[in-house]
XYZ file of C-alpha atoms in Angstrom:
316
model
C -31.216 142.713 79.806
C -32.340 145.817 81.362
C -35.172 147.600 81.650
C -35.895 151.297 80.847
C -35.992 153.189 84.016
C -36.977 157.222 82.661
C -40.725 155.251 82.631
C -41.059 154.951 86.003
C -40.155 158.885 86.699
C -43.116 161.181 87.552
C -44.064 163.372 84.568
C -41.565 166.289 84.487
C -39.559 165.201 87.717
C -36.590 165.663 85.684
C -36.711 169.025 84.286
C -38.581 170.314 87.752
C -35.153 168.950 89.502
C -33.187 170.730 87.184
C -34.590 174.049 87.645
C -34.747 173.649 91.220
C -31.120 172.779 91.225
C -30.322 175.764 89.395
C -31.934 177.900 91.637
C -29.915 176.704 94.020
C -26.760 177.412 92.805
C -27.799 180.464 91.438
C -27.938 181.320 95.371
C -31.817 181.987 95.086
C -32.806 179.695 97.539
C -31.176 177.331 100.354
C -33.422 174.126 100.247
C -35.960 172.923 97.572
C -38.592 169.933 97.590
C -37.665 168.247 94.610
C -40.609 165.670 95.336
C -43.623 165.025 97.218
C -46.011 161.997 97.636
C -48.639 164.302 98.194
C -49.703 167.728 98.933
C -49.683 167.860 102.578
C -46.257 166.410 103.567
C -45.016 165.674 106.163
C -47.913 164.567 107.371
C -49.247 161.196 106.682
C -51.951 161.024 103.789
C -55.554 161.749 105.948
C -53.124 162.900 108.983
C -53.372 166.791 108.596
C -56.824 167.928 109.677
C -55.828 171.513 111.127
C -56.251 170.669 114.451
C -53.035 170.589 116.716
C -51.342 167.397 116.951
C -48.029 166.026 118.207
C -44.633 167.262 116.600
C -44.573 165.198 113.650
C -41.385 162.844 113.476
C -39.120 163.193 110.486
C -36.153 161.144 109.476
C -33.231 162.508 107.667
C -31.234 160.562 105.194
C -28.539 162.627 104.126
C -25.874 161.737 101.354
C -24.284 161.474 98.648
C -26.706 158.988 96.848
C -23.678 158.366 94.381
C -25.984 155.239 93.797
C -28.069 154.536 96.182
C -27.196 151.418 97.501
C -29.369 148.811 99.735
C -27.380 149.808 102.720
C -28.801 153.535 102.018
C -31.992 151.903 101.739
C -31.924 149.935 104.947
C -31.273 153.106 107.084
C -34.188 155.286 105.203
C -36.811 152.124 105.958
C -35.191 151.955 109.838
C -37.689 152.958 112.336
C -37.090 155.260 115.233
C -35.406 152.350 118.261
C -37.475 152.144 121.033
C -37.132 154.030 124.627
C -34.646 151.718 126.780
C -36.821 149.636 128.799
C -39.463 149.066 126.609
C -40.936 146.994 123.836
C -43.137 147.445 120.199
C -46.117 144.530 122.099
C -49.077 146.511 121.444
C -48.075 149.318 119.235
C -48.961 149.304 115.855
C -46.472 150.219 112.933
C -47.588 153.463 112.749
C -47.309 154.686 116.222
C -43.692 153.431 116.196
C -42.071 154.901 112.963
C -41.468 158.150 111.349
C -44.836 160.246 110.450
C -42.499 161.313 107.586
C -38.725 160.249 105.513
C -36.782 162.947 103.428
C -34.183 161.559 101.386
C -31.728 164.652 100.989
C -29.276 166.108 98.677
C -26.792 167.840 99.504
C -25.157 170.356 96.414
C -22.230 171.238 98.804
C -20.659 168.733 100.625
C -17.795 169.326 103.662
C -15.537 166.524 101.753
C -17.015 165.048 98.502
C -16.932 167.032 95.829
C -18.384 166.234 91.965
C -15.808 164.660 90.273
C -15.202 163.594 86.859
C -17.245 160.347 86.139
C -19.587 160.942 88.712
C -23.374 160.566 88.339
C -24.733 164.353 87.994
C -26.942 165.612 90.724
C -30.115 165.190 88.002
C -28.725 161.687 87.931
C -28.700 160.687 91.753
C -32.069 162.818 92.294
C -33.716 160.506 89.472
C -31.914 157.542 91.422
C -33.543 158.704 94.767
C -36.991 158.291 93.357
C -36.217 155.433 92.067
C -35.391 154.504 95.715
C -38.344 155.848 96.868
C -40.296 153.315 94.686
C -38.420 150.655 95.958
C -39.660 152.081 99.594
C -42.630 151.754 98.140
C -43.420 148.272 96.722
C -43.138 146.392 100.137
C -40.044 147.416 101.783
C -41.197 149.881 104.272
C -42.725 148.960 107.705
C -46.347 150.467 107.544
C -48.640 150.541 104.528
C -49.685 154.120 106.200
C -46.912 155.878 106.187
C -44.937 153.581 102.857
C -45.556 156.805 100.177
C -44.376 159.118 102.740
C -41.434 159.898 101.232
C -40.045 163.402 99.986
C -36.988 164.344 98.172
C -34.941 167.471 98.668
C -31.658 169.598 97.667
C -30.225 171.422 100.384
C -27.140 174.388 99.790
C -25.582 173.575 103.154
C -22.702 171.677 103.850
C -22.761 170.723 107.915
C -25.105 169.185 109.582
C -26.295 171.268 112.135
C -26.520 174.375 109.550
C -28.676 172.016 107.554
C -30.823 171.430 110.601
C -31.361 175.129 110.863
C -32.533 175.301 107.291
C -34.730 171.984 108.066
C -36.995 173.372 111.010
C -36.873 177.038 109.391
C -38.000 175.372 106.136
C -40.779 172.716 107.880
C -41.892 175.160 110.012
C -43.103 177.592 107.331
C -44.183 174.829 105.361
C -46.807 173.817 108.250
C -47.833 177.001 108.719
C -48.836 177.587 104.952
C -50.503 174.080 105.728
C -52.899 175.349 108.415
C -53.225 178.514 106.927
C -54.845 177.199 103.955
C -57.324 175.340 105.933
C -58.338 178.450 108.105
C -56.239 176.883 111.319
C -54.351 178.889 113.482
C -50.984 178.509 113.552
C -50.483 178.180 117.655
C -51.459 174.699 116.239
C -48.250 173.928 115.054
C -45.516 172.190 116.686
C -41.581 171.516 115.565
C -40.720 168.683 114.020
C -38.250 166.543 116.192
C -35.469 165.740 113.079
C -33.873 162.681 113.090
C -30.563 162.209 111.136
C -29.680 158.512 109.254
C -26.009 158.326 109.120
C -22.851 155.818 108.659
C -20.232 155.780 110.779
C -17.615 157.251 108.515
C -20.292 160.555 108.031
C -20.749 160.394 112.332
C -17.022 160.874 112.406
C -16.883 164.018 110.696
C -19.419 165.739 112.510
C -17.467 165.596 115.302
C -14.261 166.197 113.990
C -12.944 169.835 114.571
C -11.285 170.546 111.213
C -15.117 171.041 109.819
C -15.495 174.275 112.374
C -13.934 176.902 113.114
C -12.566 175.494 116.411
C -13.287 172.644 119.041
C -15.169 175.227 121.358
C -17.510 176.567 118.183
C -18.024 172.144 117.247
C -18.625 171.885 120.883
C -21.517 174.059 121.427
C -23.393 173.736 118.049
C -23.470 169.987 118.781
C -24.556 170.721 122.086
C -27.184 172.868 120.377
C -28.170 170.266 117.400
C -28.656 167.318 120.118
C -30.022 168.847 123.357
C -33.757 168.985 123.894
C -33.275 172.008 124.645
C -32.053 173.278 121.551
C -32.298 172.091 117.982
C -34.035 168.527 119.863
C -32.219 166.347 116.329
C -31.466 162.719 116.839
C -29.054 160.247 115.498
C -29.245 157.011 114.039
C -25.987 155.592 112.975
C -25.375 151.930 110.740
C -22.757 150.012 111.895
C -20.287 149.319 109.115
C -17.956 147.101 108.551
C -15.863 148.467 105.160
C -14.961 151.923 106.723
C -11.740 152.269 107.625
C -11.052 154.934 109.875
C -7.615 155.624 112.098
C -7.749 154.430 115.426
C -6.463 157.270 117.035
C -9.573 159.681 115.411
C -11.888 156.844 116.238
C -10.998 156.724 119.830
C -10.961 160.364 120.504
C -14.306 160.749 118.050
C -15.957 158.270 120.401
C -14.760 160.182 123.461
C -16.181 163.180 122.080
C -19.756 161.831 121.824
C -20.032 159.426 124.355
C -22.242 161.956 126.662
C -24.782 162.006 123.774
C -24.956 158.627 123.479
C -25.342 158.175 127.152
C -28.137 160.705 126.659
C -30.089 159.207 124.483
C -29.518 161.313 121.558
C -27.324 158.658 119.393
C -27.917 155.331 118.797
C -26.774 152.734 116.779
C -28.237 150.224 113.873
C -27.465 146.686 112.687
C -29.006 147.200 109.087
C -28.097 143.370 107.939
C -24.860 142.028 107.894
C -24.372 141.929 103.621
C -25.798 145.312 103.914
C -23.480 147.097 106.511
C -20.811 146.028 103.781
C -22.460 147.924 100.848
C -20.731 151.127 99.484
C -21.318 153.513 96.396
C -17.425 154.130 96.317
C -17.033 150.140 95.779
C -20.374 150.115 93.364
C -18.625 152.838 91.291
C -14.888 150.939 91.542
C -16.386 147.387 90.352
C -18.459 148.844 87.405
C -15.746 150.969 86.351
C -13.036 148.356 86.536
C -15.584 146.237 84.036
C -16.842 144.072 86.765
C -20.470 142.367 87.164
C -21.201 141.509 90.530
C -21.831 145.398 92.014
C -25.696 144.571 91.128
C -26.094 143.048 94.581
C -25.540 146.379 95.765
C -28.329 148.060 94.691
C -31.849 147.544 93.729
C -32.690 146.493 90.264
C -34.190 150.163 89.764
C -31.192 151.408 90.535
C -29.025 148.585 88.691
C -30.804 149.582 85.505
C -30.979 153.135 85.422
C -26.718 152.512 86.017
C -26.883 150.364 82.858
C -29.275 152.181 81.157
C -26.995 155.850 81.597
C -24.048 153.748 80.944
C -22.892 155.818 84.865
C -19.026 154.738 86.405
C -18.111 152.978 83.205
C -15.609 154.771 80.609
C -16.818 152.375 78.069
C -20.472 150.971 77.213
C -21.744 148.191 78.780
């Protein structure tokens, strides 16, 4: 038995994602909150006062959400790893984790595009919120910060042009923020992005075939990860179902050794039955009429599947 998910949406989330969608892909608009857990996102609840405070930490979970799975929601609970050399004794939850999480869709993707049987991008929007709820109910680290999360659609394929839109986006954002409380707007600082990623997904960013040649990769990653430019982070899950040639691998990890020796990209352990989780195997096993892709998921997410009868040519 299932249970009926559409219940558990906010009122008119869905027909507010549709139209945002649209305007999307009607090319009026390049990013679009789909959902907020409050007014003044990113900041935590009681954290914006209009006085200047720290750049506020955001984390990035980019993808295809085509479900959700538990490994996507082990990476968007993650917290930031702490500087080499030192511990979390004495700092509370709070002060070591994200002031902020964005879950975020991308309509145009460098290598996935919709195909025929696929969840629609209504579909995997409702099944980020109901990811978000999962967040909610005692998953996340820090009853503070555990309804921070936002949901977004972005028009932008790579990652560092996505970035771009990000800070231009969060930036303006703030600034309407102090604004409406009378605060100037020297107050404001940019937030410091960081992007939750697989393997398979860190591979293609720095693969030259998704620029327009090695030098332009080169320097826009130089760009997206230097303090000195963009300032983004990366957080990548170790996985253990991606297969990926061991030629690209070997050059890929050549390529970004120096930001990894840098201190720009680390690397997660998000649970060993986890780091074997996949949408492309959820989506395999339910269509081929199989009943053990539930483990994958939350039971949200396991319902709404059932409930929109989603990967399966017949009903289950």
């Amino acid at each position: 038995m299932y249970r009926s998910q559409s219940s558990l949406l906010s009122p008119g989330f869905t027909g507010n994602a549709l139209g945002l969608l649209q305007k999307l892909q009607q090319g009026r608009s390049t990013l679009e909150l789909v959902h907020t857990p409050h007014e003044c996102w990113p900041f935590r609840p009681g954290q914006f006062t209009g006085k200047s405070c720290p750049a506020l930490r955001v984390s990035v979970l980019d993808s295809s959400f085509n479900p959700p799975t538990l490994a996507h929601l082990a990476l968007a609970k993650s917290r930031p790893p702490s500087p080499e050399g030192t511990t979390d004794h004495g700092v509370s939850a709070s002060e070591n984790d994200y002031d902020a999480r964005l879950l975020l869709l991308s309509v145009r993707n460098a290598e996935k595009s919709l195909m025929p049987g696929d969840a629609t991008y209504v579909q995997r929007l409702e099944m980020m919120y109901l990811l978000s709820l999962d967040g909610r109910h005692g998953l996340l680290i820090s009853a503070d910060i555990n309804d921070n999360v936002a949901i977004a659609i972005i028009d932008q394929p790579i990652f560092v042009g996505k970035s771009t839109i990000l800070h231009s986006f969060l930036r303006s954002r703030l600034a309407s923020l102090h604004l409406s409380l009378s605060a100037g707007t020297e107050a404001i600082h940019r937030p410091k992005l960081t992007f939750l990623m697989g393997f398979d997904t860190l591979v293609r960013l720095f693969s030259p075939k998704y620029y327009a040649s090695e030098e332009e990769m080169t320097g826009l990653l130089q760009d997206f990860l230097s303090p000195e430019g963009q300032d983004c982070r990366i957080i990548c899950a170790r996985r253990v179902n991606v297969t990926i040639d061991e030629a690209v691998q070997k050059r890929v990890m050549t390529t970004f050794r120096e930001f990894i020796d840098r201190d720009r990209i680390h690397f997660l352990n998000i649970g060993k039955d986890e780091q074997s989780f996949s949408s492309t195997d959820v989506r395999a096993t339910v269509a081929a009429g199989m009943d053990n892709w539930g483990r994958q998921v939350t039971d949200h997410i396991a319902d709404y599947i059932i409930e929109n009868r989603l990967y399966a040519s017949n009903a289950m």
